mmCIF file of C-alpha atoms in Angstrom:
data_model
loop_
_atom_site.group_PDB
_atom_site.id
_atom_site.type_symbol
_atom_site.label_atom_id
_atom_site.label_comp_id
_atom_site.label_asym_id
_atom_site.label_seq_id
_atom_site.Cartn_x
_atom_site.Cartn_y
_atom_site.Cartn_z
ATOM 1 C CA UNK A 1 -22.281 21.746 -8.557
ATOM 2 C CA UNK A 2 -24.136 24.481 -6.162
ATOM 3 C CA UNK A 3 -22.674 24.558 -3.337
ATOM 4 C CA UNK A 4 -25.411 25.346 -1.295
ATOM 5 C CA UNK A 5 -27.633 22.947 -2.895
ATOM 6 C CA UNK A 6 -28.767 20.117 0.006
ATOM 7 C CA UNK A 7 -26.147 17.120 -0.094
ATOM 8 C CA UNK A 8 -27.342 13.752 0.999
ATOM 9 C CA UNK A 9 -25.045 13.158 3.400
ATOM 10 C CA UNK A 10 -26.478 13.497 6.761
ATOM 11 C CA UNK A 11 -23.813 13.064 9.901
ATOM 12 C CA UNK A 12 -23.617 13.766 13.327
ATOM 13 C CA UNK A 13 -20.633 15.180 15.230
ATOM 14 C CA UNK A 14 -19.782 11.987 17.413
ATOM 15 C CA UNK A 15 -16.434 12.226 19.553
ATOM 16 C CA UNK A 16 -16.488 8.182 19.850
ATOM 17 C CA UNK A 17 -13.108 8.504 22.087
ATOM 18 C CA UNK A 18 -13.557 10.581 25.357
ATOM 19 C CA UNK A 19 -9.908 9.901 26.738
ATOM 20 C CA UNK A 20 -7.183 11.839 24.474
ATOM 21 C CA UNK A 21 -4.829 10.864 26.934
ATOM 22 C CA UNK A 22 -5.485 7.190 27.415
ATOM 23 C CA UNK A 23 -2.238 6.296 26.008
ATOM 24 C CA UNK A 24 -3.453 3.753 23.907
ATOM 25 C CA UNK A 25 -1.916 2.001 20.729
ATOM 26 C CA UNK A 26 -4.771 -0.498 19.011
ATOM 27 C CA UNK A 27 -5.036 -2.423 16.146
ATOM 28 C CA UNK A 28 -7.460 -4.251 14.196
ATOM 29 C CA UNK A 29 -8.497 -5.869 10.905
ATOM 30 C CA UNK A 30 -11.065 -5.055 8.356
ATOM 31 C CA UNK A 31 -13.796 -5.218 7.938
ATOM 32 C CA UNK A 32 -14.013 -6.940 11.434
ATOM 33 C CA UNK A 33 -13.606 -3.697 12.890
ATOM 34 C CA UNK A 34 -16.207 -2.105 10.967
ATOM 35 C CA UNK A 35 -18.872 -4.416 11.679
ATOM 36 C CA UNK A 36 -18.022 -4.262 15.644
ATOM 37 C CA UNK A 37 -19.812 -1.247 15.665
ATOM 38 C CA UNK A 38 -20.965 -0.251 12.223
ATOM 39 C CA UNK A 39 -23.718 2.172 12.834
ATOM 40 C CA UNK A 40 -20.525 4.828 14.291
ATOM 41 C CA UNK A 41 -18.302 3.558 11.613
ATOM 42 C CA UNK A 42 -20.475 4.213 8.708
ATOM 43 C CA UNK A 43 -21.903 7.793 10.114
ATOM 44 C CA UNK A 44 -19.460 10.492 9.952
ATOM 45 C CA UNK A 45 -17.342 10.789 13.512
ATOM 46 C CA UNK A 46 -14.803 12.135 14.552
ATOM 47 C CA UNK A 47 -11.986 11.020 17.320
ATOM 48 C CA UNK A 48 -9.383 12.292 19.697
ATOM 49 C CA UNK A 49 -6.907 9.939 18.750
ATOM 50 C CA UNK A 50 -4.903 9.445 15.252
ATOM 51 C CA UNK A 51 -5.897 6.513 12.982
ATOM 52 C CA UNK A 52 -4.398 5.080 10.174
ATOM 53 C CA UNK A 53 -6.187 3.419 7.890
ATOM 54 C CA UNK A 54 -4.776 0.518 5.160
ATOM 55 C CA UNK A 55 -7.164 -0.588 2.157
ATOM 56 C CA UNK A 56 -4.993 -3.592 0.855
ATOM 57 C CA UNK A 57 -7.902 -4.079 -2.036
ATOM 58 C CA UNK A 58 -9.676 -1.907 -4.417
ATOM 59 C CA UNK A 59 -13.273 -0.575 -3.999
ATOM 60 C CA UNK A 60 -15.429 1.780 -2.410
ATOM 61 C CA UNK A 61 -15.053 5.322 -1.110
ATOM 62 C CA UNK A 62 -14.044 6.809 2.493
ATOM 63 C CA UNK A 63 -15.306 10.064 3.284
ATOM 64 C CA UNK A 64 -12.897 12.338 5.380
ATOM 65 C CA UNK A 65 -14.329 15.877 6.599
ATOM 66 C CA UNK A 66 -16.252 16.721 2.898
ATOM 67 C CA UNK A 67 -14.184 14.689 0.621
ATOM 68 C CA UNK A 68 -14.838 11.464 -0.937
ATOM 69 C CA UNK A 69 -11.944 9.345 -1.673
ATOM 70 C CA UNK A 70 -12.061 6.671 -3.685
ATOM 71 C CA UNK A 71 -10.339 3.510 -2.216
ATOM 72 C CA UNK A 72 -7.258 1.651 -4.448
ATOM 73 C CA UNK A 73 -5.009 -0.913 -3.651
ATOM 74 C CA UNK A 74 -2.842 -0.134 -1.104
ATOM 75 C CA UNK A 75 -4.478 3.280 -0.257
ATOM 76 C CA UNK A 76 -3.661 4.763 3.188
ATOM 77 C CA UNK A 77 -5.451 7.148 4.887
ATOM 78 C CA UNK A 78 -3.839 9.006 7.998
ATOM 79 C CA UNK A 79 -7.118 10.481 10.225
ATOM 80 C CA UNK A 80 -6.021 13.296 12.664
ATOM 81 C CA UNK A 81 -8.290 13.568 15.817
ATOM 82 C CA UNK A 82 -11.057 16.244 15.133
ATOM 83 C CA UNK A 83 -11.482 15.303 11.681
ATOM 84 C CA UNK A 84 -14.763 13.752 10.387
ATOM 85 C CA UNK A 85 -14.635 10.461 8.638
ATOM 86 C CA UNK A 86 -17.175 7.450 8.377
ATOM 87 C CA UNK A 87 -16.868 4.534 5.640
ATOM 88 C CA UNK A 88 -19.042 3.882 3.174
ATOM 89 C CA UNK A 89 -21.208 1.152 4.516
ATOM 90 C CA UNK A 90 -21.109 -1.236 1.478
ATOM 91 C CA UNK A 91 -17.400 -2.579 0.968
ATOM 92 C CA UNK A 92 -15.901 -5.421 2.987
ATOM 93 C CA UNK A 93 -12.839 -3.784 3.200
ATOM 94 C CA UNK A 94 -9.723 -5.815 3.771
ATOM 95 C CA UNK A 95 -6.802 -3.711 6.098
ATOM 96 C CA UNK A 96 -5.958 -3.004 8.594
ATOM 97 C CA UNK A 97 -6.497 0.129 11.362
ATOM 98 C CA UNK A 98 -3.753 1.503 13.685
ATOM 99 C CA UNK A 99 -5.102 3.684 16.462
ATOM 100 C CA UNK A 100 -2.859 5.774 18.365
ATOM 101 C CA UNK A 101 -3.521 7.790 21.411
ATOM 102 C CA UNK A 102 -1.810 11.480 21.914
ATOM 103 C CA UNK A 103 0.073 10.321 24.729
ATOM 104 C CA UNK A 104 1.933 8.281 22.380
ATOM 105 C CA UNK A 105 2.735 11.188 20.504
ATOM 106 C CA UNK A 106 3.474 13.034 23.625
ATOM 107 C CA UNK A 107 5.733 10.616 24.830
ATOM 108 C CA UNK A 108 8.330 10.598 21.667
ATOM 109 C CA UNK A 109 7.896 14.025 20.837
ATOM 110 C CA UNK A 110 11.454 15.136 20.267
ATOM 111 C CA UNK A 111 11.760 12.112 17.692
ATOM 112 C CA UNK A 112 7.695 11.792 16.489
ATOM 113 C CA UNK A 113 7.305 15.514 15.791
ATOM 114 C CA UNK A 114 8.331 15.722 12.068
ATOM 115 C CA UNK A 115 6.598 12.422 10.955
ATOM 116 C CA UNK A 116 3.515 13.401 12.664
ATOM 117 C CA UNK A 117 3.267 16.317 11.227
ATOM 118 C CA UNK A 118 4.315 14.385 7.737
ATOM 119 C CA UNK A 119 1.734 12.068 8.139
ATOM 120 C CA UNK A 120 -1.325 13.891 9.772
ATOM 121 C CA UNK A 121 -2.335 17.231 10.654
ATOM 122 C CA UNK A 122 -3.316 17.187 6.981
ATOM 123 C CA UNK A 123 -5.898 20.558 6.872
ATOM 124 C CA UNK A 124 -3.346 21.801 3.773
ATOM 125 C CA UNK A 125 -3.451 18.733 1.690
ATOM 126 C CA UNK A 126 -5.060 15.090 1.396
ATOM 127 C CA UNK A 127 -5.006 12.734 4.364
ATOM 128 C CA UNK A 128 -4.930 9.916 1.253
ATOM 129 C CA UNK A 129 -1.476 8.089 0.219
ATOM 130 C CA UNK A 130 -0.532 5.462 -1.547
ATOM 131 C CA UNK A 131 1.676 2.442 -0.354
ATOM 132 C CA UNK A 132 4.416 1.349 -2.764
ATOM 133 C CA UNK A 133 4.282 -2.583 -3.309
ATOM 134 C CA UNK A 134 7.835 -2.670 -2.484
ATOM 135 C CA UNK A 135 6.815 -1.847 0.970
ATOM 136 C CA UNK A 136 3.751 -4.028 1.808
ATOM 137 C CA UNK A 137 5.648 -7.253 2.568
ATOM 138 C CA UNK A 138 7.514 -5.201 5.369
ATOM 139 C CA UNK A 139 4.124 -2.979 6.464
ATOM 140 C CA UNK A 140 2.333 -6.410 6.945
ATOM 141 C CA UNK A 141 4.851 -7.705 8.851
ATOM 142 C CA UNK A 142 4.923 -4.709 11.568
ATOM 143 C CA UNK A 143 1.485 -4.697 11.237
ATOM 144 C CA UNK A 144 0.998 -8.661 12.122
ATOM 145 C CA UNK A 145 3.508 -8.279 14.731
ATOM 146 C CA UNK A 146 1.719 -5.846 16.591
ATOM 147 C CA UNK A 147 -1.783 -7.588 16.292
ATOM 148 C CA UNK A 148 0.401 -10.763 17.828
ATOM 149 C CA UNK A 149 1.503 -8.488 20.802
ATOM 150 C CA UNK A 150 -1.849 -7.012 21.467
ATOM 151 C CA UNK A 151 -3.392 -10.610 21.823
ATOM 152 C CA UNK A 152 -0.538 -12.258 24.063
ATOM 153 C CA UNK A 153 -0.026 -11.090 27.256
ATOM 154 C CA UNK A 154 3.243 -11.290 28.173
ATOM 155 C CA UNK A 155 6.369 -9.140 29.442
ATOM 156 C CA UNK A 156 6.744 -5.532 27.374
ATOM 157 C CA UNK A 157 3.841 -6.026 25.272
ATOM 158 C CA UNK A 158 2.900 -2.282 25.567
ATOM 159 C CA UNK A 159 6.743 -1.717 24.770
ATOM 160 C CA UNK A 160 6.968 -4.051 21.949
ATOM 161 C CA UNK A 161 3.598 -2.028 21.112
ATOM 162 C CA UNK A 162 4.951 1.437 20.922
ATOM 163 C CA UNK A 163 8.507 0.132 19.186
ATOM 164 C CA UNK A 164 6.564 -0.876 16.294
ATOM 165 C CA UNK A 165 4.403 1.745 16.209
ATOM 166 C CA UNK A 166 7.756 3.946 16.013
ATOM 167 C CA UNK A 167 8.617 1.971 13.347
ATOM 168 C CA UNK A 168 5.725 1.653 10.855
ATOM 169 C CA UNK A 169 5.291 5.746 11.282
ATOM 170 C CA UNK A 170 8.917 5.801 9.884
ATOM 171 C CA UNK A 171 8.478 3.394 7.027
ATOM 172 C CA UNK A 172 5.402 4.934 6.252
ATOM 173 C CA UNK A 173 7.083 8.109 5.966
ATOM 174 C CA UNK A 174 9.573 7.087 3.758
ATOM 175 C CA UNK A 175 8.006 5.295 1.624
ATOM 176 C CA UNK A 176 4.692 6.545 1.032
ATOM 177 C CA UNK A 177 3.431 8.054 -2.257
ATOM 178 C CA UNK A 178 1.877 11.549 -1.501
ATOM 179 C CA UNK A 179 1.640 15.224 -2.680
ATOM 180 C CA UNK A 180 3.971 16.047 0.598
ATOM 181 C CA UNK A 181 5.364 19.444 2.315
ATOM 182 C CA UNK A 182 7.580 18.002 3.936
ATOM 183 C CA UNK A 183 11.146 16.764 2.778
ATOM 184 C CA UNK A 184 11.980 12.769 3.999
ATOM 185 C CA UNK A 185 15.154 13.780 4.637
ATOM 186 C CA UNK A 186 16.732 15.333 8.048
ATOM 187 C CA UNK A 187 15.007 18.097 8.279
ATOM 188 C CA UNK A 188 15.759 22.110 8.265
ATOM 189 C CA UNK A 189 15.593 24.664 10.572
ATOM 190 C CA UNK A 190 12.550 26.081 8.156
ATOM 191 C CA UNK A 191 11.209 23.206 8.390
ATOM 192 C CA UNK A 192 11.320 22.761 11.980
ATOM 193 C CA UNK A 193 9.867 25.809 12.871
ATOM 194 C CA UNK A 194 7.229 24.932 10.555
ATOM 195 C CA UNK A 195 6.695 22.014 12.504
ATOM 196 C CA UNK A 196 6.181 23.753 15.970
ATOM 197 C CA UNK A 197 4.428 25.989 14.256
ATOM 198 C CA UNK A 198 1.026 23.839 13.163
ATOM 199 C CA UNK A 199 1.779 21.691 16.348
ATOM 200 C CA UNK A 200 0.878 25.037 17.949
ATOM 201 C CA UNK A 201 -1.815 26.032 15.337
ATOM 202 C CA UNK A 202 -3.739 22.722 16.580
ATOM 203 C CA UNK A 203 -3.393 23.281 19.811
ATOM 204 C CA UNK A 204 -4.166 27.054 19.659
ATOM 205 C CA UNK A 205 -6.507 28.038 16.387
ATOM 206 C CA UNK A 206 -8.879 29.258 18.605
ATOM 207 C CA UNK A 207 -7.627 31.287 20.524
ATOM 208 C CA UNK A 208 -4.753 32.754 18.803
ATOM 209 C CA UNK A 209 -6.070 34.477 15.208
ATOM 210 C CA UNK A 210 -2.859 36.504 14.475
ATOM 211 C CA UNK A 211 0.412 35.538 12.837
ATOM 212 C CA UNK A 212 1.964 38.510 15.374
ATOM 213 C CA UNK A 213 0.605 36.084 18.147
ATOM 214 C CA UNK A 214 2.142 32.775 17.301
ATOM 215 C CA UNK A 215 5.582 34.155 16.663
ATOM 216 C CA UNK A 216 5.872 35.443 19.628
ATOM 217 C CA UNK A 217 4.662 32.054 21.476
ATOM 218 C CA UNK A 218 7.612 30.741 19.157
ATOM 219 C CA UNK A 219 10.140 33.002 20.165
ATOM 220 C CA UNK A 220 10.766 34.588 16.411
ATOM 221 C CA UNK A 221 9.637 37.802 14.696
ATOM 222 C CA UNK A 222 7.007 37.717 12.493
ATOM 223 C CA UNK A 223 8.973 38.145 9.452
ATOM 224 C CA UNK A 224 11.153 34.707 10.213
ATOM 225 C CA UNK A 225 7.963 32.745 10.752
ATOM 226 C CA UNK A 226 6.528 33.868 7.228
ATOM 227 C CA UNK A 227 9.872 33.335 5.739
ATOM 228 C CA UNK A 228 10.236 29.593 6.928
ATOM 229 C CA UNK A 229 6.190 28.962 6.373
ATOM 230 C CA UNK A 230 6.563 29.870 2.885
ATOM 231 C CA UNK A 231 10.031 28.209 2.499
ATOM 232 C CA UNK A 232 8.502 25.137 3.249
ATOM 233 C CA UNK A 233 5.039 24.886 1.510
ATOM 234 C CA UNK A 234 4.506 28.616 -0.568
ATOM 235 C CA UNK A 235 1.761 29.740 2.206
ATOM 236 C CA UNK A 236 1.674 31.786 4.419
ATOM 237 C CA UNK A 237 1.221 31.395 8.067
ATOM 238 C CA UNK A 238 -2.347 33.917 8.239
ATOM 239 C CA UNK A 239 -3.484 30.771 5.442
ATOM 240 C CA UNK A 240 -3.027 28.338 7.413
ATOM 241 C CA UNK A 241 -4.882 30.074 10.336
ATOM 242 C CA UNK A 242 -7.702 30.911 8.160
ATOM 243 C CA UNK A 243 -7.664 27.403 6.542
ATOM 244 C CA UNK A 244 -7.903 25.900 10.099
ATOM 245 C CA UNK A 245 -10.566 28.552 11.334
ATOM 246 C CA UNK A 246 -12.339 27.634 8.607
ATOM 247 C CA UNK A 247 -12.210 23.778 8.838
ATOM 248 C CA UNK A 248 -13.846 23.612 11.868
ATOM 249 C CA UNK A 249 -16.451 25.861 11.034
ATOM 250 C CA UNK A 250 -17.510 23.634 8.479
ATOM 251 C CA UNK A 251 -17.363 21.103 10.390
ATOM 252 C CA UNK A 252 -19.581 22.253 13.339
ATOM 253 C CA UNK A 253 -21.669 24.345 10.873
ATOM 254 C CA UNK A 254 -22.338 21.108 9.612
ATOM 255 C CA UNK A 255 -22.051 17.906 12.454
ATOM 256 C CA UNK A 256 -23.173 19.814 15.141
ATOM 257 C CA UNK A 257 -26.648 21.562 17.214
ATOM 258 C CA UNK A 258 -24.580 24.646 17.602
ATOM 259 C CA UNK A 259 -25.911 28.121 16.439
ATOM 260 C CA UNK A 260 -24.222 30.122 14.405
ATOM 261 C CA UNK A 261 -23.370 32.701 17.467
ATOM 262 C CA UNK A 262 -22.269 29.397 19.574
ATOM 263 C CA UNK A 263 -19.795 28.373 16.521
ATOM 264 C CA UNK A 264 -18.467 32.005 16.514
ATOM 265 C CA UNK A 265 -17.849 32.056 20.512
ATOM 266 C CA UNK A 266 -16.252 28.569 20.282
ATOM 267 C CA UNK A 267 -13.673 29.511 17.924
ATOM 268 C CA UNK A 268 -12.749 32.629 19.266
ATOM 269 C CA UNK A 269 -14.297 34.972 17.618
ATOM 270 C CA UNK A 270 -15.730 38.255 20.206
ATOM 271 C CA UNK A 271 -18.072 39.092 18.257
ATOM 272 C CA UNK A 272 -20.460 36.812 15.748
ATOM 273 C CA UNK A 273 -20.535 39.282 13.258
ATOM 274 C CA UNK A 274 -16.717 38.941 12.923
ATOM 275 C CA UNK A 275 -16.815 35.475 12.207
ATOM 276 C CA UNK A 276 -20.064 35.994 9.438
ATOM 277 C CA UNK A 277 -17.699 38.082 7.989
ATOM 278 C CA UNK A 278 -14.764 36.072 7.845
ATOM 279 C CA UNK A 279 -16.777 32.929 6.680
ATOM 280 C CA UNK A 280 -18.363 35.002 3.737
ATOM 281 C CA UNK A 281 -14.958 36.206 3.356
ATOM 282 C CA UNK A 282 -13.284 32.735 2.738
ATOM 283 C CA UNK A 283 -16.055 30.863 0.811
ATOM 284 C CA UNK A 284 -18.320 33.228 -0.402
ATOM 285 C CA UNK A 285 -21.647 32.451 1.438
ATOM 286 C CA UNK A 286 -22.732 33.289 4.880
ATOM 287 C CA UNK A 287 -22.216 30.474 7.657
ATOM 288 C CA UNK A 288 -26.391 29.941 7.891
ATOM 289 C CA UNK A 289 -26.197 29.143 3.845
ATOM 290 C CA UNK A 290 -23.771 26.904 4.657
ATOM 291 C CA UNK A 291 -25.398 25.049 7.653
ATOM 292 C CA UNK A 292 -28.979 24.790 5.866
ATOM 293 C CA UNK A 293 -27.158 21.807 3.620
ATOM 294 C CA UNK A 294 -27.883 19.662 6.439
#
């Protein structure tokens, strides 16, 4: 297929939640959820707080950023905020959704940090996984549980709330099948510095462009960071700053008003020709080829 041929897929770039911080957990059933607001939910959006997504039947696709993925039994799909995902618009999916706020995140970081970055962040690889049917009796249980706590108000409801949150993130890590970087084991000092690593990627891709820059916000020489980057998943760090770079080019290239110059000032480029160059660099085509598939 051309990639610069048009696609059909025309989508706005929606932030549908406007509080990062609002230190919500949520959760809801499908495909009640989807029809509660189904023009957003079948247009590609994007959010500021992480989603998780359980298809407990076959059929139909999801669309995350400028993938299709095809929907199985027991399919999960982990959405990080920023990334651009709508449903199809035809399937009465049956699941469930799990929103959680970055405040949740924020507030468990010392023992959240790994899985989240197991589970989402997922630029290098799929967002899709499978869930073993060994573990759906228990995943439906947490997941009942916390629909039961949401609708009755009583004492430590938000506690019970963010207890079994903590939980179903670790028994989804476990036991989820998926192409993974990340060992399920305790993990190593590689891998932990991987870790703070693309938790400071996402917080700083544009600003910071150099692997010289984020070694020395972490405190190690360039050569360690490399060393543990490609320990852990046979990249380097400068790929995963270009892969980032690049994902939200194509993203507001392609969701959003913004001219090309705009795009390159937003991600931290100085000078617009720097970032033409860098985007022909990476994909072969100039950023206005790219944005004319609209």
């Amino acid at each position: 297929m051309n990639p610069l041929l048009p696609t059909p897929l025309y989508s706005m770039y929606r932030l549908v939640c406007n509080s990062p911080d609002c230190g919500g957990i949520a959760i809801a059933r499908m495909p009640q959820l989807i029809d509660q607001d189904f023009t957003t939910n079948t247009t590609s959006h994007t959010h500021a707080y992480y989603e998780i997504l359980w298809f407990e039947e076959a059929g139909g696709v999801h669309t995350v950023d400028f993938e299709d993925y095809p929907i199985q039994a027991n399919t999960l799909l982990f959405i990080t905020p920023g990334q651009m995902h709508r449903f199809d618009g035809v399937t009465k999916h049956k699941g469930y959704s799990v929103i959680l706020c970055t405040e949740f995140f924020e507030r468990y970081r010392d023992a959240t940090d790994f899985v989240r970055c197991s589970l989402f962040h997922s630029d290098d690889q799929s967002p899709y996984g499978t869930l073993p049917e060994a573990s759906v009796p228990l995943v439906r249980t947490i997941m009942d549980k916390m629909l039961e706590e949401q609708s009755e108000v009583q004492y430590g409801n938000q506690e019970m709330l963010r207890l079994l949150a903590r939980i179903l993130l670790l028994e989804l890590h476990r036991s989820i099948i998926r192409k993974n970087t990340l060992s399920k084991n305790e993990p190593s000092a590689s891998e932990r510095l991987f870790v703070k690593f693309r938790n400071l990627l996402e917080e700083e891709y544009m600003h910071l462009h150099l692997v010289s820059e984020y070694a020395e916000r972490l405190d190690v020489s360039t050569k360690t960071l490399t060393n543990a980057v490609k320990s852990v998943t046979n990249q380097t760090p400068l790929e995963y700053i270009n892969e980032r770079l690049l994902l939200d080019s194509k993203r507001l290239l392609r969701f959003s008003d913004l001219m090309v110059k705009e795009i390159a000032f937003q991600l931290g480029f100085n000078d617009p020709s720097n970032f033409v160059k860098f985007f022909k660099r990476q994909t072969g085509y100039l950023p206005s080829d790219f944005q004319m598939r609209t």
